[in-house]
Amino acid sequence: MGGSADKPVLFQDGKRIDGRALDELRPLKIVAGVLKEAEGSAYVEWGGNKVICGVYGPRECIPKHDANPYKALMKCRYTMSPFASLEEHGRSGPNRRSTEISKVIKEAFDSVVMTGEFPKTQIDIYVDVLQAEGGTRIAAIAAATVALASAGLPMKDMISSVAVGKVDGHLVVDLGKAEDNFGESDMPIAFKHRSKEIVLMQMDGRLTPEELGANIDAAIEGAEKVYALQAEALRKSYEVTEKQEFRM
Amino acid sequence: MEKMILPGEVVWGREVSASGTYLHEGKTYATVMGMMREEKFIPLQMTYKPKVGDNVVGIVVEERRAGYSTDLNLPYNGMIPTRKVRITLDMGGMVYGKIAWVDEVGNVDIGEVDRLPPGKIITVPPSKVPRIIGKKSSMLNQIREKSGCSIFVGNNGYIWIGTRGNVPLVLKAIRLIIENAHTSGLTDVVAKYLEDNK
C-alpha cells in the first residue's frame, strides 16, 4: 500500500486532500436501468470509482443440487477490471479479495431481498468495477440496491452504504484512495435504510470504542445522503420514458 | 406524476393486504417500486409469479412421458400433461393456454391448451402486460383492429403475433406502451399513434 515515505499531506487548512470537509462525500452520480438484457441494472460514479451492476433472475438454479426448496439462492460476483487502477487488480480472474467482497455483498442483500417468494431459483448480482479509487465495495452495494429495485425484485428495505474512517486523527466520511492507504482506519458500512440495521461492517486499522460509536453516527448521516441519490436515480428512470428494451 | 414509493417505504399507516407490500408492526411497507393512485398502491415493476387462471403463451421445448415441457419465461419450464390435455404438439411449437395448477415451489401445469400457428414471440416485462391488454382488452383490441394482426398476450410476458397484417406497427405500439406504462390516458395516446402510423 505504500510506505510512510510516500505519504502525501492528507490535511491542509482544515480541508482534506481533495478539498472536502470532514463529513463531505465525493461527487456521486447514480443512473438506474443502463443495461438492455439485465432485469435490473445501475451505474455508479462515486469520486473516481466507476461501477456497473446487473441483476438477473430469479432464474433456474445451477448447479441444481444447490437449489433450496424454501428460498431463492442469492449469488454475487464482484470483479475488478484489469484497467481499474494502478495496482495489480483483475490480473487473473477471481482472487482472494474479490471473492471476499462478493461474499459480503451477497450476505448484505440476503437480509433484504425476499428470497422466500422464489423457491428453487437463483438471483444473480454481477458487479464490475471499471475504475477504482477507494471504496469500491460500498459503491458496488449502492449500485446493486438500485439494480435490484429496478428489477422489481421484492425487497424489505433499501440498502445504503458509505465508508467512514480515521485519517490523521480526524474522523472522516467517504475515504478516497490516499486516505484509505495512508489513514489509520477505514470502515465500510452499509445500513438498511428504514431500520438502520447494519448489514455490512468491515474495518481496517484501529479505532477506540468511542471513535467507533462516533463513526457509526457519522456513517448513518452519510448513508442518508447516498440514499437520497439512490431514490432520485430510481425516480428519474420513470420520469420521461423508461429505457426498457425488449427482445424481438 | 403521482408520488413514487420505493421498497421499504410506508404505504399505509395501517395494515392493508395488497400486492407488492408487506406488514410490519401495524404498518404496510412497499417491497417494490410503486405509485399511489386513488389510495391504491400500483407496483411499477414486479417479478412475475404464476397464478392459477393466468393466460400464458409458451414454446414447447421437450416431449416427456407425462406431457410436453414448455418454456414460459419462468425460472422453470411448465408442463402440458397429456393425460389431461389431449393434444399433439411439435417441438418449438407455440401454444396459448391457462395455468391450471401451481405448487409452492413454482411447478406449473397448463390446461385449455390451443396450438398457435407459426408466428413471432416477443418478450415484454410481465408487469407491463395489464397495460398492453387494457381495460376489458380495449388496448389490445384497438391494436388488433388497426394492424390487422392476430395477437395473443400471456401474463408471463410472452406475446405471440401472427404473420399476417402490419406486424411492425404492433411492435412499435407495444414498445410505446411499455415505455409509458406508468402514465394515464394511454389508450388515447396509442389510438392516435396507430392512426398516424398506419
Short mmCIF file of C-alpha atoms in Angstrom, two decimals:
data_model
loop_
_atom_site.label_atom_id
_atom_site.label_comp_id
_atom_site.label_asym_id
_atom_site.label_seq_id
_atom_site.Cartn_x
_atom_site.Cartn_y
_atom_site.Cartn_z
CA MET A 1 0.00 0.00 0.00
CA GLY A 2 2.99 2.36 0.04
CA GLY A 3 5.48 3.17 2.74
CA SER A 4 5.33 6.13 5.06
CA ALA A 5 7.87 7.94 2.86
CA ASP A 6 5.26 8.19 0.08
CA LYS A 7 2.62 9.59 2.41
CA PRO A 8 1.01 12.70 0.98
CA VAL A 9 -0.28 15.62 3.05
CA LEU A 10 -3.74 14.44 4.00
CA PHE A 11 -4.90 17.63 5.71
CA GLN A 12 -4.28 21.24 4.81
CA ASP A 13 -6.06 24.33 6.17
CA GLY A 14 -8.75 22.15 7.73
CA LYS A 15 -9.55 20.61 4.37
CA ARG A 16 -8.93 17.05 3.24
CA ILE A 17 -6.55 16.06 0.47
CA ASP A 18 -9.15 16.61 -2.24
CA GLY A 19 -10.51 19.79 -0.67
CA ARG A 20 -13.51 18.21 1.03
CA ALA A 21 -14.87 18.91 4.52
CA LEU A 22 -14.67 16.09 7.06
CA ASP A 23 -18.23 14.84 6.51
CA GLU A 24 -18.45 15.61 2.81
CA LEU A 25 -18.97 12.83 0.27
CA ARG A 26 -17.18 12.66 -3.07
CA PRO A 27 -19.34 13.60 -6.08
CA LEU A 28 -21.83 10.77 -6.51
CA LYS A 29 -23.83 10.01 -9.62
CA ILE A 30 -26.24 7.09 -9.91
CA VAL A 31 -28.15 6.02 -13.01
CA ALA A 32 -30.72 3.21 -12.98
CA GLY A 33 -31.61 0.92 -15.87
CA VAL A 34 -28.50 1.15 -18.06
CA LEU A 35 -28.32 -2.41 -19.39
CA LYS A 36 -30.65 -3.81 -22.00
CA GLU A 37 -30.57 -7.52 -21.27
CA ALA A 38 -30.44 -7.43 -17.47
CA GLU A 39 -33.64 -7.47 -15.44
CA GLY A 40 -32.29 -4.57 -13.42
CA SER A 41 -29.15 -2.52 -13.65
CA ALA A 42 -27.37 0.55 -12.34
CA TYR A 43 -24.26 2.58 -12.98
CA VAL A 44 -22.49 4.48 -10.21
CA GLU A 45 -19.76 7.08 -10.38
CA TRP A 46 -18.53 7.82 -6.89
CA GLY A 47 -15.49 10.06 -6.96
CA GLY A 48 -13.04 8.15 -9.14
CA ASN A 49 -14.97 4.89 -8.83
CA LYS A 50 -16.96 3.67 -11.78
CA VAL A 51 -19.11 0.66 -11.07
CA ILE A 52 -21.70 -1.08 -13.21
CA CYS A 53 -24.13 -3.62 -11.85
CA GLY A 54 -26.59 -6.01 -13.49
CA VAL A 55 -29.18 -8.19 -11.77
CA TYR A 56 -30.60 -11.37 -13.30
CA GLY A 57 -33.28 -13.65 -12.02
CA PRO A 58 -35.00 -15.30 -10.38
CA ARG A 59 -33.86 -17.98 -12.80
CA GLU A 60 -33.07 -21.67 -12.88
CA CYS A 61 -30.60 -22.58 -10.15
CA ILE A 62 -27.35 -24.01 -11.46
CA PRO A 63 -25.94 -26.38 -10.24
CA LYS A 64 -29.31 -27.92 -9.49
CA HIS A 65 -28.22 -29.62 -6.26
CA ASP A 66 -27.62 -26.14 -4.78
CA ALA A 67 -31.27 -25.21 -5.21
CA ASN A 68 -33.11 -24.57 -1.98
CA PRO A 69 -36.77 -25.67 -1.99
CA TYR A 70 -37.62 -22.93 0.51
CA LYS A 71 -36.00 -19.85 -0.99
CA ALA A 72 -34.02 -18.39 -3.84
CA LEU A 73 -30.25 -18.55 -3.72
CA MET A 74 -28.54 -15.17 -3.84
CA LYS A 75 -25.32 -15.09 -5.79
CA CYS A 76 -22.97 -12.18 -6.24
CA ARG A 77 -19.91 -11.78 -8.41
CA TYR A 78 -17.76 -8.72 -7.86
CA THR A 79 -14.86 -8.24 -10.25
CA MET A 80 -12.34 -5.56 -10.94
CA SER A 81 -11.29 -4.76 -14.47
CA PRO A 82 -7.60 -5.13 -15.31
CA PHE A 83 -7.56 -1.39 -16.04
CA ALA A 84 -9.42 -0.42 -12.87
CA SER A 85 -6.46 1.04 -11.01
CA LEU A 86 -2.69 1.41 -10.93
CA GLU A 87 -2.33 -1.63 -8.75
CA GLU A 88 -2.48 -5.20 -9.89
CA HIS A 89 -6.19 -5.73 -9.66
CA GLY A 90 -8.03 -8.01 -12.00
CA ARG A 91 -4.99 -9.69 -13.43
CA SER A 92 -6.31 -13.21 -13.49
CA GLY A 93 -9.97 -13.52 -12.69
CA PRO A 94 -11.31 -14.19 -9.23
CA ASN A 95 -8.88 -13.63 -6.42
CA ARG A 96 -8.97 -13.63 -2.64
CA ARG A 97 -10.08 -10.04 -2.40
CA SER A 98 -12.90 -10.17 -4.94
CA THR A 99 -14.17 -13.48 -3.54
CA GLU A 100 -14.41 -11.89 -0.10
CA ILE A 101 -16.19 -8.80 -1.38
CA SER A 102 -18.62 -10.92 -3.40
CA LYS A 103 -19.42 -12.82 -0.24
CA VAL A 104 -20.06 -9.79 1.96
CA ILE A 105 -22.22 -8.11 -0.70
CA LYS A 106 -24.24 -11.30 -1.11
CA GLU A 107 -24.78 -11.54 2.63
CA ALA A 108 -25.88 -7.90 2.84
CA PHE A 109 -28.59 -8.46 0.24
CA ASP A 110 -29.60 -11.83 1.64
CA SER A 111 -31.12 -9.92 4.55
CA VAL A 112 -33.36 -7.62 2.47
CA VAL A 113 -34.40 -9.50 -0.67
CA MET A 114 -37.49 -11.65 -0.04
CA THR A 115 -35.95 -14.83 -1.36
CA GLY A 116 -38.75 -16.98 0.09
CA GLU A 117 -41.00 -15.85 -2.76
CA PHE A 118 -38.96 -17.70 -5.36
CA PRO A 119 -38.09 -21.22 -4.22
CA LYS A 120 -35.59 -23.36 -6.15
CA THR A 121 -34.24 -20.42 -8.12
CA GLN A 122 -31.21 -18.18 -8.03
CA ILE A 123 -30.80 -14.42 -8.20
CA ASP A 124 -27.52 -13.15 -9.65
CA ILE A 125 -25.89 -9.83 -8.88
CA TYR A 126 -22.97 -9.00 -11.13
CA VAL A 127 -20.83 -6.03 -10.19
CA ASP A 128 -17.99 -4.89 -12.39
CA VAL A 129 -15.59 -2.21 -11.23
CA LEU A 130 -14.43 -0.28 -14.27
CA GLN A 131 -12.34 2.22 -12.37
CA ALA A 132 -11.29 2.12 -8.73
CA GLU A 133 -10.36 4.87 -6.34
CA GLY A 134 -11.02 3.53 -2.85
CA GLY A 135 -14.37 2.37 -1.52
CA THR A 136 -15.42 0.17 -4.42
CA ARG A 137 -17.37 -2.24 -2.23
CA ILE A 138 -19.68 0.48 -0.95
CA ALA A 139 -20.11 1.81 -4.48
CA ALA A 140 -20.93 -1.76 -5.54
CA ILE A 141 -23.59 -2.05 -2.83
CA ALA A 142 -25.08 1.32 -3.76
CA ALA A 143 -25.31 0.17 -7.38
CA ALA A 144 -26.67 -3.29 -6.54
CA THR A 145 -29.50 -1.86 -4.41
CA VAL A 146 -30.66 0.36 -7.25
CA ALA A 147 -30.33 -2.50 -9.74
CA LEU A 148 -32.39 -4.85 -7.54
CA ALA A 149 -35.10 -2.24 -7.07
CA SER A 150 -35.26 -1.51 -10.79
CA ALA A 151 -35.52 -5.26 -11.47
CA GLY A 152 -38.72 -5.33 -9.40
CA LEU A 153 -37.44 -7.96 -7.01
CA PRO A 154 -39.29 -7.70 -3.71
CA MET A 155 -37.12 -6.17 -1.00
CA LYS A 156 -37.98 -5.38 2.60
CA ASP A 157 -35.74 -2.36 2.60
CA MET A 158 -33.20 -0.45 0.56
CA ILE A 159 -29.52 -0.60 1.49
CA SER A 160 -27.36 2.49 1.55
CA SER A 161 -23.65 2.35 2.19
CA VAL A 162 -20.74 4.63 2.99
CA ALA A 163 -17.19 4.33 4.29
CA VAL A 164 -16.03 6.11 7.41
CA GLY A 165 -12.62 6.15 9.00
CA LYS A 166 -9.89 7.92 10.83
CA VAL A 167 -7.28 9.90 8.96
CA ASP A 168 -4.52 11.75 10.82
CA GLY A 169 -6.63 11.72 13.98
CA HIS A 170 -9.77 13.11 12.30
CA LEU A 171 -12.96 11.14 11.80
CA VAL A 172 -13.85 11.43 8.13
CA VAL A 173 -16.67 10.20 5.89
CA ASP A 174 -16.16 8.57 2.48
CA LEU A 175 -12.45 7.91 2.28
CA GLY A 176 -10.63 8.33 -1.00
CA LYS A 177 -7.75 6.18 -2.14
CA ALA A 178 -4.97 8.20 -0.46
CA GLU A 179 -6.89 8.42 2.80
CA ASP A 180 -7.62 4.71 2.66
CA ASN A 181 -3.98 3.79 2.06
CA PHE A 182 -2.31 6.22 4.47
CA GLY A 183 -5.01 6.82 7.10
CA GLU A 184 -5.27 5.00 10.42
CA SER A 185 -8.57 3.30 9.86
CA ASP A 186 -11.12 2.57 7.15
CA MET A 187 -14.58 1.18 7.85
CA PRO A 188 -17.03 0.43 5.04
CA ILE A 189 -20.52 0.14 6.47
CA ALA A 190 -23.97 -0.50 4.98
CA PHE A 191 -27.37 0.08 6.57
CA LYS A 192 -30.92 -0.91 5.88
CA HIS A 193 -32.42 2.48 5.21
CA ARG A 194 -35.60 2.24 7.27
CA SER A 195 -34.49 0.26 10.29
CA LYS A 196 -30.85 1.42 10.26
CA GLU A 197 -29.75 -2.17 10.89
CA ILE A 198 -26.17 -2.76 9.88
CA VAL A 199 -25.86 -5.34 7.08
CA LEU A 200 -22.17 -4.90 6.36
CA MET A 201 -19.34 -3.65 8.52
CA GLN A 202 -15.69 -4.25 7.96
CA MET A 203 -12.69 -2.43 9.33
CA ASP A 204 -9.02 -1.96 8.60
CA GLY A 205 -6.79 -0.34 11.22
CA ARG A 206 -7.70 0.64 14.74
CA LEU A 207 -10.37 2.73 16.46
CA THR A 208 -11.27 3.25 20.13
CA PRO A 209 -14.80 2.24 21.16
CA GLU A 210 -15.76 5.95 21.41
CA GLU A 211 -14.44 6.66 17.93
CA LEU A 212 -16.30 3.63 16.62
CA GLY A 213 -19.58 4.97 18.02
CA ALA A 214 -18.95 8.42 16.56
CA ASN A 215 -18.03 6.85 13.24
CA ILE A 216 -21.27 4.86 13.05
CA ASP A 217 -23.29 8.03 13.77
CA ALA A 218 -21.41 9.84 11.01
CA ALA A 219 -21.97 6.88 8.68
CA ILE A 220 -25.73 6.97 9.24
CA GLU A 221 -25.74 10.61 8.16
CA GLY A 222 -23.55 9.89 5.14
CA ALA A 223 -25.65 6.89 4.13
CA GLU A 224 -28.73 9.10 4.25
CA LYS A 225 -27.19 11.32 1.57
CA VAL A 226 -26.40 8.25 -0.54
CA TYR A 227 -29.98 7.02 -0.14
CA ALA A 228 -31.36 10.34 -1.37
CA LEU A 229 -29.37 9.93 -4.59
CA GLN A 230 -30.36 6.28 -4.98
CA ALA A 231 -34.02 7.24 -4.64
CA GLU A 232 -33.60 10.06 -7.15
CA ALA A 233 -31.99 7.70 -9.67
CA LEU A 234 -34.92 5.30 -9.41
CA ARG A 235 -37.49 8.09 -9.71
CA LYS A 236 -35.66 9.53 -12.71
CA SER A 237 -35.74 6.19 -14.53
CA TYR A 238 -39.53 6.57 -14.70
CA GLU A 239 -39.73 10.27 -15.41
CA VAL A 240 -39.55 10.76 -19.16
CA THR A 241 -39.54 7.39 -20.84
CA GLU A 242 -38.28 4.19 -19.44
CA LYS A 243 -35.24 2.84 -21.18
CA GLN A 244 -36.76 -0.60 -21.04
CA GLU A 245 -35.93 -2.60 -24.12
CA PHE A 246 -37.40 -5.90 -25.15
CA ARG A 247 -36.23 -8.67 -27.42
CA MET A 248 -37.83 -9.03 -30.78
CA MET B 1 -46.67 12.38 -11.75
CA GLU B 2 -48.00 10.70 -8.65
CA LYS B 3 -45.84 10.13 -5.60
CA MET B 4 -43.41 7.30 -6.12
CA ILE B 5 -42.80 4.80 -3.34
CA LEU B 6 -39.58 2.83 -3.00
CA PRO B 7 -39.02 -0.54 -1.31
CA GLY B 8 -39.11 -0.19 2.46
CA GLU B 9 -41.19 3.00 2.47
CA VAL B 10 -44.51 3.21 4.30
CA VAL B 11 -47.52 2.79 2.00
CA TRP B 12 -50.26 2.98 4.63
CA GLY B 13 -50.06 3.71 8.35
CA ARG B 14 -52.33 0.71 8.97
CA GLU B 15 -52.28 -2.94 7.95
CA VAL B 16 -53.56 -3.44 4.42
CA SER B 17 -53.10 -6.54 2.34
CA ALA B 18 -52.04 -5.61 -1.20
CA SER B 19 -49.65 -6.96 -3.78
CA GLY B 20 -46.11 -5.62 -3.58
CA THR B 21 -46.34 -4.86 0.14
CA TYR B 22 -45.59 -6.44 3.50
CA LEU B 23 -46.83 -5.82 7.02
CA HIS B 24 -44.63 -4.88 9.94
CA GLU B 25 -45.65 -3.61 13.37
CA GLY B 26 -49.08 -2.38 12.31
CA LYS B 27 -47.93 -0.62 9.15
CA THR B 28 -47.79 -1.54 5.47
CA TYR B 29 -44.50 -1.18 3.64
CA ALA B 30 -43.67 -1.48 -0.05
CA THR B 31 -41.46 -4.30 -1.32
CA VAL B 32 -41.18 -2.94 -4.86
CA MET B 33 -41.25 0.45 -6.53
CA GLY B 34 -44.77 1.69 -6.97
CA MET B 35 -47.10 4.64 -7.23
CA MET B 36 -50.11 5.77 -5.24
CA ARG B 37 -53.15 6.39 -7.39
CA GLU B 38 -56.53 6.98 -5.73
CA GLU B 39 -55.37 5.45 -2.45
CA LYS B 40 -54.24 2.32 -4.29
CA PHE B 41 -50.68 1.05 -4.49
CA ILE B 42 -49.70 0.26 -8.07
CA PRO B 43 -46.41 -1.64 -8.45
CA LEU B 44 -44.35 -0.28 -11.34
CA GLN B 45 -42.03 -3.22 -11.81
CA MET B 46 -42.53 -6.61 -10.24
CA THR B 47 -41.13 -10.08 -10.80
CA TYR B 48 -43.85 -12.33 -12.24
CA LYS B 49 -45.21 -15.17 -10.15
CA PRO B 50 -47.55 -17.60 -11.95
CA LYS B 51 -51.13 -17.84 -10.65
CA VAL B 52 -53.88 -20.30 -11.48
CA GLY B 53 -56.06 -18.84 -14.22
CA ASP B 54 -53.35 -16.69 -15.82
CA ASN B 55 -53.25 -16.81 -19.60
CA VAL B 56 -49.84 -17.80 -20.92
CA VAL B 57 -48.04 -18.08 -24.21
CA GLY B 58 -45.41 -20.80 -24.32
CA ILE B 59 -42.94 -22.59 -26.54
CA VAL B 60 -42.81 -26.38 -26.46
CA VAL B 61 -39.23 -27.43 -25.72
CA GLU B 62 -39.35 -31.11 -24.84
CA GLU B 63 -41.60 -34.12 -25.11
CA ARG B 64 -41.74 -36.27 -21.99
CA ARG B 65 -43.69 -39.31 -20.94
CA ALA B 66 -46.08 -37.24 -18.86
CA GLY B 67 -46.50 -34.44 -21.36
CA TYR B 68 -44.82 -31.50 -23.01
CA SER B 69 -42.29 -29.34 -21.21
CA THR B 70 -42.95 -25.72 -22.17
CA ASP B 71 -40.87 -22.56 -21.94
CA LEU B 72 -42.99 -19.96 -20.16
CA ASN B 73 -40.43 -17.21 -19.45
CA LEU B 74 -40.26 -18.54 -15.88
CA PRO B 75 -37.32 -19.95 -13.90
CA TYR B 76 -38.56 -23.47 -14.65
CA ASN B 77 -40.48 -24.91 -17.59
CA GLY B 78 -44.19 -25.52 -17.34
CA MET B 79 -45.85 -28.84 -18.14
CA ILE B 80 -48.70 -29.68 -20.51
CA PRO B 81 -49.89 -33.01 -19.06
CA THR B 82 -51.08 -35.15 -21.99
CA ARG B 83 -53.16 -37.21 -19.56
CA LYS B 84 -55.49 -34.25 -19.12
CA VAL B 85 -54.89 -32.27 -22.30
CA ARG B 86 -55.42 -34.43 -25.37
CA ILE B 87 -53.21 -32.63 -27.82
CA THR B 88 -50.25 -33.44 -30.02
CA LEU B 89 -47.60 -30.79 -30.29
CA ASP B 90 -44.33 -30.29 -32.12
CA MET B 91 -41.06 -29.23 -30.60
CA GLY B 92 -40.68 -25.48 -30.99
CA GLY B 93 -44.42 -25.13 -31.46
CA MET B 94 -46.16 -22.23 -29.82
CA VAL B 95 -49.15 -22.63 -27.55
CA TYR B 96 -51.68 -20.48 -25.72
CA GLY B 97 -53.19 -21.78 -22.52
CA LYS B 98 -54.31 -21.19 -18.98
CA ILE B 99 -52.34 -22.06 -15.88
CA ALA B 100 -54.24 -24.94 -14.32
CA TRP B 101 -52.08 -25.69 -11.32
CA VAL B 102 -49.13 -24.16 -9.44
CA ASP B 103 -47.41 -25.69 -6.42
CA GLU B 104 -45.43 -23.95 -3.71
CA VAL B 105 -42.08 -24.40 -5.45
CA GLY B 106 -43.35 -22.95 -8.72
CA ASN B 107 -44.04 -26.07 -10.79
CA VAL B 108 -46.71 -25.18 -13.32
CA ASP B 109 -49.29 -27.23 -15.25
CA ILE B 110 -51.05 -25.71 -18.23
CA GLY B 111 -54.61 -26.52 -19.25
CA GLU B 112 -57.01 -25.42 -22.00
CA VAL B 113 -54.12 -25.51 -24.46
CA ASP B 114 -54.52 -24.22 -28.00
CA ARG B 115 -51.98 -24.63 -30.73
CA LEU B 116 -50.78 -21.35 -32.26
CA PRO B 117 -49.81 -21.17 -35.93
CA PRO B 118 -46.27 -20.08 -36.81
CA GLY B 119 -45.66 -16.51 -35.74
CA LYS B 120 -43.41 -14.29 -33.71
CA ILE B 121 -42.98 -14.32 -29.96
CA ILE B 122 -41.66 -11.23 -28.23
CA THR B 123 -40.72 -10.84 -24.58
CA VAL B 124 -42.02 -7.92 -22.55
CA PRO B 125 -41.77 -7.19 -18.81
CA PRO B 126 -44.70 -9.11 -17.25
CA SER B 127 -45.54 -6.11 -15.04
CA LYS B 128 -46.48 -4.14 -18.18
CA VAL B 129 -48.85 -6.80 -19.55
CA PRO B 130 -52.01 -5.36 -17.90
CA ARG B 131 -51.39 -2.07 -19.74
CA ILE B 132 -50.90 -3.87 -23.06
CA ILE B 133 -54.26 -5.60 -22.59
CA GLY B 134 -56.04 -2.55 -21.22
CA LYS B 135 -59.42 -2.33 -19.50
CA LYS B 136 -61.65 -5.08 -20.93
CA SER B 137 -58.99 -5.66 -23.64
CA SER B 138 -59.59 -2.16 -25.03
CA MET B 139 -55.93 -1.54 -25.80
CA LEU B 140 -55.33 -4.95 -27.33
CA ASN B 141 -58.49 -4.80 -29.46
CA GLN B 142 -57.58 -1.45 -30.96
CA ILE B 143 -54.10 -2.69 -31.85
CA ARG B 144 -55.60 -5.82 -33.40
CA GLU B 145 -58.10 -3.74 -35.34
CA LYS B 146 -55.69 -1.14 -36.69
CA SER B 147 -52.87 -3.55 -37.59
CA GLY B 148 -54.96 -6.45 -38.78
CA CYS B 149 -52.69 -8.79 -36.83
CA SER B 150 -53.66 -11.70 -34.69
CA ILE B 151 -52.16 -11.19 -31.20
CA PHE B 152 -52.12 -13.37 -28.09
CA VAL B 153 -50.79 -11.91 -24.87
CA GLY B 154 -49.62 -14.06 -21.98
CA ASN B 155 -49.37 -12.78 -18.42
CA ASN B 156 -45.94 -14.40 -18.38
CA GLY B 157 -44.55 -11.70 -20.68
CA TYR B 158 -44.63 -13.62 -23.95
CA ILE B 159 -46.66 -12.09 -26.75
CA TRP B 160 -47.46 -14.07 -29.90
CA ILE B 161 -48.03 -12.10 -33.08
CA GLY B 162 -49.33 -13.71 -36.27
CA THR B 163 -47.62 -13.29 -39.61
CA ARG B 164 -50.49 -11.52 -41.39
CA GLY B 165 -51.08 -7.78 -41.01
CA ASN B 166 -48.88 -4.87 -40.08
CA VAL B 167 -46.50 -6.57 -37.63
CA PRO B 168 -44.00 -3.67 -37.36
CA LEU B 169 -46.84 -1.38 -36.25
CA VAL B 170 -47.75 -3.82 -33.46
CA LEU B 171 -44.14 -3.94 -32.26
CA LYS B 172 -43.90 -0.15 -32.24
CA ALA B 173 -47.20 0.23 -30.42
CA ILE B 174 -46.19 -2.30 -27.78
CA ARG B 175 -42.89 -0.52 -27.29
CA LEU B 176 -44.77 2.76 -26.85
CA ILE B 177 -46.99 1.16 -24.20
CA ILE B 178 -44.05 -0.32 -22.31
CA GLU B 179 -42.15 2.95 -22.29
CA ASN B 180 -45.16 4.88 -21.00
CA ALA B 181 -46.82 2.17 -18.92
CA HIS B 182 -46.87 4.32 -15.77
CA THR B 183 -48.74 7.25 -17.36
CA SER B 184 -52.52 7.64 -17.56
CA GLY B 185 -54.65 8.13 -20.67
CA LEU B 186 -52.51 5.67 -22.61
CA THR B 187 -55.33 4.20 -24.72
CA ASP B 188 -55.90 7.56 -26.43
CA VAL B 189 -52.18 8.11 -26.99
CA VAL B 190 -51.85 4.69 -28.62
CA ALA B 191 -55.02 5.24 -30.67
CA LYS B 192 -53.52 8.43 -32.08
CA TYR B 193 -50.19 6.71 -32.70
CA LEU B 194 -51.85 3.85 -34.58
CA GLU B 195 -53.86 6.31 -36.67
CA ASP B 196 -50.77 8.39 -37.54
CA ASN B 197 -48.54 5.46 -38.42
CA LYS B 198 -51.00 3.30 -40.26
#
